Tab-separated table of C-alpha atoms and ligand atoms in Angstrom:
chain	number	residue	atom	x	y	z
A	259	MET	CA	0.000	0.000	0.000
A	260	THR	CA	1.290	3.450	-0.728
A	261	VAL	CA	0.538	6.568	1.282
A	262	ALA	CA	-2.474	8.245	-0.236
A	263	ALA	CA	-1.176	11.666	0.711
A	264	THR	CA	-2.372	14.783	-1.023
A	265	GLU	CA	-1.761	18.488	-0.567
A	266	ASP	CA	-4.993	18.549	1.445
A	267	ASP	CA	-3.491	16.147	3.968
A	268	ALA	CA	-0.507	18.461	4.306
A	269	THR	CA	-2.795	21.416	4.874
A	270	ALA	CA	-4.413	19.473	7.692
A	271	SER	CA	-1.041	19.485	9.467
A	272	THR	CA	-1.070	19.157	13.238
A	273	ARG	CA	2.213	21.018	13.649
A	274	TYR	CA	1.015	24.235	11.998
A	275	SER	CA	-2.200	26.174	12.361
A	276	HIS	CA	-4.218	27.259	9.339
A	277	VAL	CA	-2.855	30.774	9.846
A	278	GLU	CA	0.735	29.481	9.675
A	279	ILE	CA	-0.010	27.328	6.625
A	280	GLU	CA	-1.497	30.394	4.951
A	281	ALA	CA	1.600	32.470	5.824
A	282	GLY	CA	3.700	29.797	4.102
A	283	ARG	CA	1.478	29.811	1.052
A	284	ARG	CA	1.747	33.589	0.792
A	285	LEU	CA	5.523	33.563	1.212
A	286	PHE	CA	5.927	31.209	-1.736
A	287	ALA	CA	3.174	32.656	-3.907
A	288	GLY	CA	5.458	35.381	-5.268
A	289	GLU	CA	7.834	35.151	-8.163
A	290	TRP	CA	11.000	33.107	-7.682
A	291	LYS	CA	14.041	33.578	-9.882
A	292	PHE	CA	17.452	32.087	-10.471
A	293	ALA	CA	19.948	34.415	-8.790
A	294	GLY	CA	23.326	32.840	-9.392
A	295	ALA	CA	25.511	29.759	-9.152
A	296	ALA	CA	28.849	29.064	-7.518
A	297	ALA	CA	31.217	26.194	-8.242
A	298	THR	CA	33.881	27.411	-5.815
A	299	ALA	CA	33.928	29.087	-2.405
A	300	ALA	CA	35.573	32.130	-3.985
A	301	THR	CA	32.622	32.728	-6.309
A	302	LEU	CA	29.818	32.558	-3.710
A	303	PRO	CA	27.478	35.546	-4.036
A	304	PRO	CA	27.724	38.189	-1.309
A	305	MET	CA	25.567	37.473	1.731
A	306	ALA	CA	22.375	39.481	1.508
A	307	ALA	CA	19.083	37.953	2.647
A	308	MET	CA	18.469	35.006	4.926
A	309	GLU	CA	19.351	31.691	3.254
A	310	VAL	CA	17.670	28.303	3.563
A	311	ALA	CA	19.668	25.449	2.011
A	312	PHE	CA	18.670	21.975	0.833
A	313	ALA	CA	21.293	19.277	1.322
A	314	GLY	CA	21.209	15.549	0.748
A	315	ARG	CA	22.492	12.603	-1.217
A	316	SER	CA	22.482	12.717	-4.989
A	317	ASN	CA	19.064	12.066	-6.483
A	318	VAL	CA	17.221	12.423	-3.144
A	319	GLY	CA	14.988	15.118	-4.679
A	320	LYS	CA	16.480	18.472	-3.589
A	321	SER	CA	15.882	20.322	-6.851
A	322	SER	CA	12.405	18.775	-7.218
A	323	LEU	CA	11.453	19.967	-3.724
A	324	ILE	CA	12.560	23.537	-4.521
A	325	ASN	CA	10.349	23.411	-7.595
A	326	ALA	CA	7.433	22.089	-5.508
A	327	LEU	CA	7.906	24.802	-2.861
A	328	THR	CA	8.051	27.626	-5.381
A	329	GLY	CA	5.378	26.124	-7.619
A	330	ARG	CA	7.732	26.444	-10.587
A	331	ARG	CA	8.319	23.131	-12.263
A	332	GLY	CA	11.443	24.081	-14.186
A	333	LEU	CA	13.081	26.531	-11.761
A	334	ALA	CA	15.699	24.079	-10.435
A	335	ARG	CA	17.006	21.510	-12.891
A	336	THR	CA	16.177	17.926	-12.014
A	337	SER	CA	17.194	14.606	-13.519
A	338	ASN	CA	16.704	10.901	-12.944
A	339	ARG	CA	20.486	10.547	-13.209
A	340	PRO	CA	22.327	11.381	-9.979
A	341	GLY	CA	24.802	14.257	-10.024
A	342	ARG	CA	22.522	16.742	-11.815
A	343	THR	CA	23.205	19.789	-9.652
A	344	GLN	CA	26.946	20.444	-9.698
A	345	GLU	CA	27.129	23.912	-8.196
A	346	LEU	CA	25.454	25.822	-5.388
A	347	ILE	CA	22.420	27.373	-7.042
A	348	PHE	CA	20.766	30.439	-5.494
A	349	PHE	CA	17.105	31.399	-5.980
A	350	VAL	CA	15.529	34.636	-4.780
A	351	GLY	CA	11.884	35.231	-4.075
A	352	PRO	CA	10.467	37.655	-1.541
A	353	PRO	CA	13.019	40.262	-0.417
A	354	ASP	CA	13.879	38.444	2.781
A	355	LEU	CA	14.610	34.960	1.527
A	356	VAL	CA	17.069	33.013	-0.650
A	357	LEU	CA	16.802	29.256	-1.331
A	358	VAL	CA	20.025	27.350	-2.005
A	359	ASP	CA	20.086	24.106	-4.003
A	360	LEU	CA	23.223	22.145	-3.096
A	361	PRO	CA	24.989	19.503	-5.189
A	362	GLY	CA	24.226	16.004	-3.940
A	363	TYR	CA	26.826	13.892	-2.196
A	364	GLY	CA	27.426	10.149	-2.045
A	365	TYR	CA	27.450	9.874	-5.830
A	366	ALA	CA	30.048	7.158	-6.319
A	367	ALA	CA	30.195	7.242	-10.106
A	368	ALA	CA	31.596	10.790	-10.337
A	369	ALA	CA	35.316	11.362	-10.815
A	370	LYS	CA	37.223	11.313	-7.513
A	371	GLN	CA	38.562	14.830	-8.016
A	372	LYS	CA	35.076	16.178	-8.635
A	373	ILE	CA	33.730	14.485	-5.499
A	374	ALA	CA	36.533	16.019	-3.420
A	375	ALA	CA	35.821	19.484	-4.843
A	376	TRP	CA	32.039	19.232	-4.257
A	377	THR	CA	32.534	17.906	-0.746
A	378	ALA	CA	34.867	20.778	0.139
A	379	LEU	CA	32.472	23.295	-1.405
A	380	ILE	CA	29.389	21.956	0.426
A	381	HIS	CA	31.086	21.637	3.806
A	382	GLY	CA	32.791	25.045	3.426
A	383	TYR	CA	29.479	26.694	2.636
A	384	LEU	CA	27.604	24.978	5.483
A	385	ARG	CA	30.321	25.880	7.990
A	386	GLY	CA	31.016	29.453	7.104
A	387	ARG	CA	27.867	31.178	5.930
A	388	ALA	CA	26.549	33.664	8.472
A	389	SER	CA	23.369	34.278	6.447
A	390	LEU	CA	22.468	30.558	6.497
A	391	ALA	CA	19.439	30.294	8.802
A	392	ARG	CA	18.433	26.659	8.331
A	393	VAL	CA	19.547	23.572	6.458
A	394	TYR	CA	16.988	21.000	5.440
A	395	LEU	CA	18.690	17.632	5.192
A	396	LEU	CA	16.721	15.628	2.661
A	397	VAL	CA	16.519	11.889	3.220
A	398	ASP	CA	14.863	9.401	0.861
A	399	ALA	CA	11.921	7.844	2.739
A	400	ARG	CA	12.810	4.455	1.226
A	401	HIS	CA	16.398	4.482	2.482
A	402	GLY	CA	16.687	6.478	5.722
A	403	LEU	CA	19.918	8.052	6.965
A	404	LYS	CA	23.048	6.772	5.208
A	405	PRO	CA	26.734	7.045	6.183
A	406	ALA	CA	27.189	9.929	3.716
A	407	ASP	CA	24.559	11.906	5.664
A	408	GLU	CA	26.518	11.475	8.888
A	409	ALA	CA	29.394	13.633	7.600
A	410	ILE	CA	26.988	16.463	6.817
A	411	LEU	CA	25.290	16.080	10.209
A	412	ALA	CA	28.721	16.269	11.872
A	413	THR	CA	29.556	19.493	10.007
A	414	LEU	CA	26.178	21.042	10.839
A	415	GLY	CA	26.511	20.056	14.485
A	416	ALA	CA	30.083	21.368	14.810
A	417	ALA	CA	29.119	24.689	13.192
A	418	ALA	CA	25.876	24.847	15.235
A	419	VAL	CA	23.811	25.412	12.087
A	420	SER	CA	20.115	24.836	12.719
A	421	HIS	CA	18.909	21.847	10.709
A	422	GLU	CA	16.005	19.465	10.282
A	423	VAL	CA	15.415	16.277	8.309
A	424	VAL	CA	12.912	16.322	5.450
A	425	LEU	CA	11.849	12.940	4.139
A	426	THR	CA	11.404	12.880	0.350
A	427	LYS	CA	9.598	10.544	-2.065
A	428	CYS	CA	7.051	9.539	0.597
A	429	ASP	CA	4.756	8.459	-2.254
A	430	GLN	CA	7.086	5.482	-2.687
A	431	VAL	CA	6.621	3.902	0.763
A	432	SER	CA	3.744	2.402	2.723
A	433	ALA	CA	2.261	4.231	5.715
A	434	GLY	CA	3.839	1.669	8.058
A	435	GLU	CA	7.277	2.055	6.496
A	436	LEU	CA	6.993	5.832	6.733
A	437	GLU	CA	6.152	5.582	10.420
A	438	ASP	CA	9.097	3.257	11.164
A	439	ARG	CA	11.528	5.421	9.228
A	440	SER	CA	10.274	8.584	10.950
A	441	ARG	CA	10.620	7.027	14.404
A	442	THR	CA	14.211	5.915	13.773
A	443	ILE	CA	15.250	9.312	12.421
A	444	ARG	CA	13.538	11.250	15.233
A	445	ALA	CA	15.434	9.160	17.793
A	446	GLU	CA	18.693	9.818	15.949
A	447	MET	CA	18.100	13.581	15.691
A	448	GLN	CA	17.169	13.915	19.359
A	449	ARG	CA	20.803	13.284	20.223
A	450	ARG	CA	21.945	16.314	18.225
A	451	ALA	CA	21.841	19.758	19.784
A	452	ALA	CA	21.555	21.873	16.622
A	453	ALA	CA	19.006	19.514	15.074
A	454	PHE	CA	15.234	19.698	15.214
A	455	PRO	CA	14.009	16.483	16.809
A	456	ASP	CA	11.040	16.435	14.437
A	457	LEU	CA	10.912	15.909	10.680
A	458	ILE	CA	8.710	16.822	7.737
A	459	ALA	CA	7.546	14.057	5.389
A	460	THR	CA	7.144	15.232	1.793
A	461	SER	CA	6.502	14.143	-1.748
A	462	SER	CA	7.231	16.532	-4.603
A	463	ARG	CA	5.143	14.220	-6.763
A	464	THR	CA	1.900	14.383	-4.739
A	465	GLY	CA	2.570	17.683	-2.940
A	466	ALA	CA	2.294	16.026	0.477
A	467	GLY	CA	4.097	17.966	3.223
A	468	VAL	CA	4.932	20.867	0.906
A	469	ALA	CA	2.483	23.274	2.574
A	470	GLU	CA	3.920	22.301	5.961
A	471	LEU	CA	7.496	22.948	4.822
A	472	ARG	CA	6.440	26.341	3.451
A	473	ALA	CA	4.898	27.127	6.853
A	474	ALA	CA	8.131	26.087	8.613
A	475	ILE	CA	10.169	28.418	6.398
A	476	ALA	CA	7.681	31.267	6.875
A	477	GLN	CA	8.029	30.834	10.642
A	478	LEU	CA	11.807	31.067	10.270
A	479	VAL	CA	11.491	34.284	8.254
A	480	ARG	CA	9.285	35.751	11.002
A	481	GLU	CA	11.739	34.737	13.735
A	482	HIS	CA	14.598	36.393	11.872
A	483	ALA	CA	12.637	39.558	11.299
A	484	ASN	CA	12.037	39.719	15.072
A	485	ILE	CA	15.722	39.255	15.889
A	486	ARG	CA	16.831	42.115	13.634
B	133	GTP	P1	21.233	15.902	-7.599
B	133	GTP	O1	21.126	17.289	-8.131
B	133	GTP	O2	21.783	14.933	-8.593
B	133	GTP	O3	21.933	15.819	-6.281
B	133	GTP	O4	19.734	15.339	-7.340
B	133	GTP	P2	18.494	16.020	-6.560
B	133	GTP	O5	18.568	15.666	-5.126
B	133	GTP	O6	18.397	17.465	-6.893
B	133	GTP	O7	17.263	15.211	-7.165
B	133	GTP	P3	16.201	15.649	-8.291
B	133	GTP	O8	15.292	16.687	-7.744
B	133	GTP	O9	16.949	15.969	-9.539
B	133	GTP	O10	15.339	14.323	-8.434
B	133	GTP	C1	15.929	13.087	-8.720
B	133	GTP	C2	14.895	12.126	-9.257
B	133	GTP	O11	13.941	11.820	-8.245
B	133	GTP	C3	14.087	12.680	-10.437
B	133	GTP	O12	13.868	11.636	-11.362
B	133	GTP	C4	12.789	13.123	-9.799
B	133	GTP	O13	11.679	13.092	-10.685
B	133	GTP	C5	12.608	12.081	-8.701
B	133	GTP	N1	11.830	12.615	-7.574
B	133	GTP	C6	12.027	13.761	-6.909
B	133	GTP	N2	11.095	13.944	-5.935
B	133	GTP	C7	10.285	12.868	-5.987
B	133	GTP	C8	9.127	12.458	-5.231
B	133	GTP	O14	8.643	13.118	-4.311
B	133	GTP	N3	8.562	11.255	-5.567
B	133	GTP	C9	9.075	10.471	-6.558
B	133	GTP	N4	8.468	9.317	-6.789
B	133	GTP	N5	10.144	10.831	-7.295
B	133	GTP	C10	10.752	12.009	-7.019
B	134	MG	MG1	19.678	18.696	-7.882
């Protein structure tokens, strides 16, 4: 059995009120645009607005989730072949928010030199970006956390960057599997100080969880506006 999740289910989230879900919808209803790409640390764009980054293994669905969030199918390039996104890609929407699509890691078929360069770029960015407010670590609902994710979690923890797991491709697992996977990951994340002990289950294909993730990001934008 697969999870019969729809965008309506996501709207009926228990974690966010209707008001918060609506704030998320409004935040992402505007126009989103490509704002730049960086293949090296030296070419990163200057820090301007608050950044929210999407990290995860190759092919986990990072670019697809950015398209689902922004409602623009072709904004971030996706592919069924791993290793599609090879640079940090920046998207701007409302004045206070930038989304960052990261290259995937754990892609064994790429040239060793390339892997080393991507790894250094991703870890360097995650460690040293003052404007980075939150990292969503995307994890395939079929596979759970993998050793390659542990290195990213270690970097995020050491740099005290706020982060939370987002399960992707939830349309591909049964409700029972989704529950087991969620329980295991929650237990794992509870041990980590900079991590959110909860997670958001999504499917870019059905739209499940997308409204909830928008609400989470809208809440983050509000918190940052209050701090400044
Ligand atoms: P890299 O850029 O290579 O690191 O990959 P990525 O994490 O950006 O993945 P991408 O968004 O390119 O998606 C990879 C593949 O997974 C594509 O074939 C997508 O259509 C598919 N995919 C993404 N999200 C979902 C989902 O929610 N459900 C299903 N069934 N497939 C998905
Ligand atoms: Mg990608």
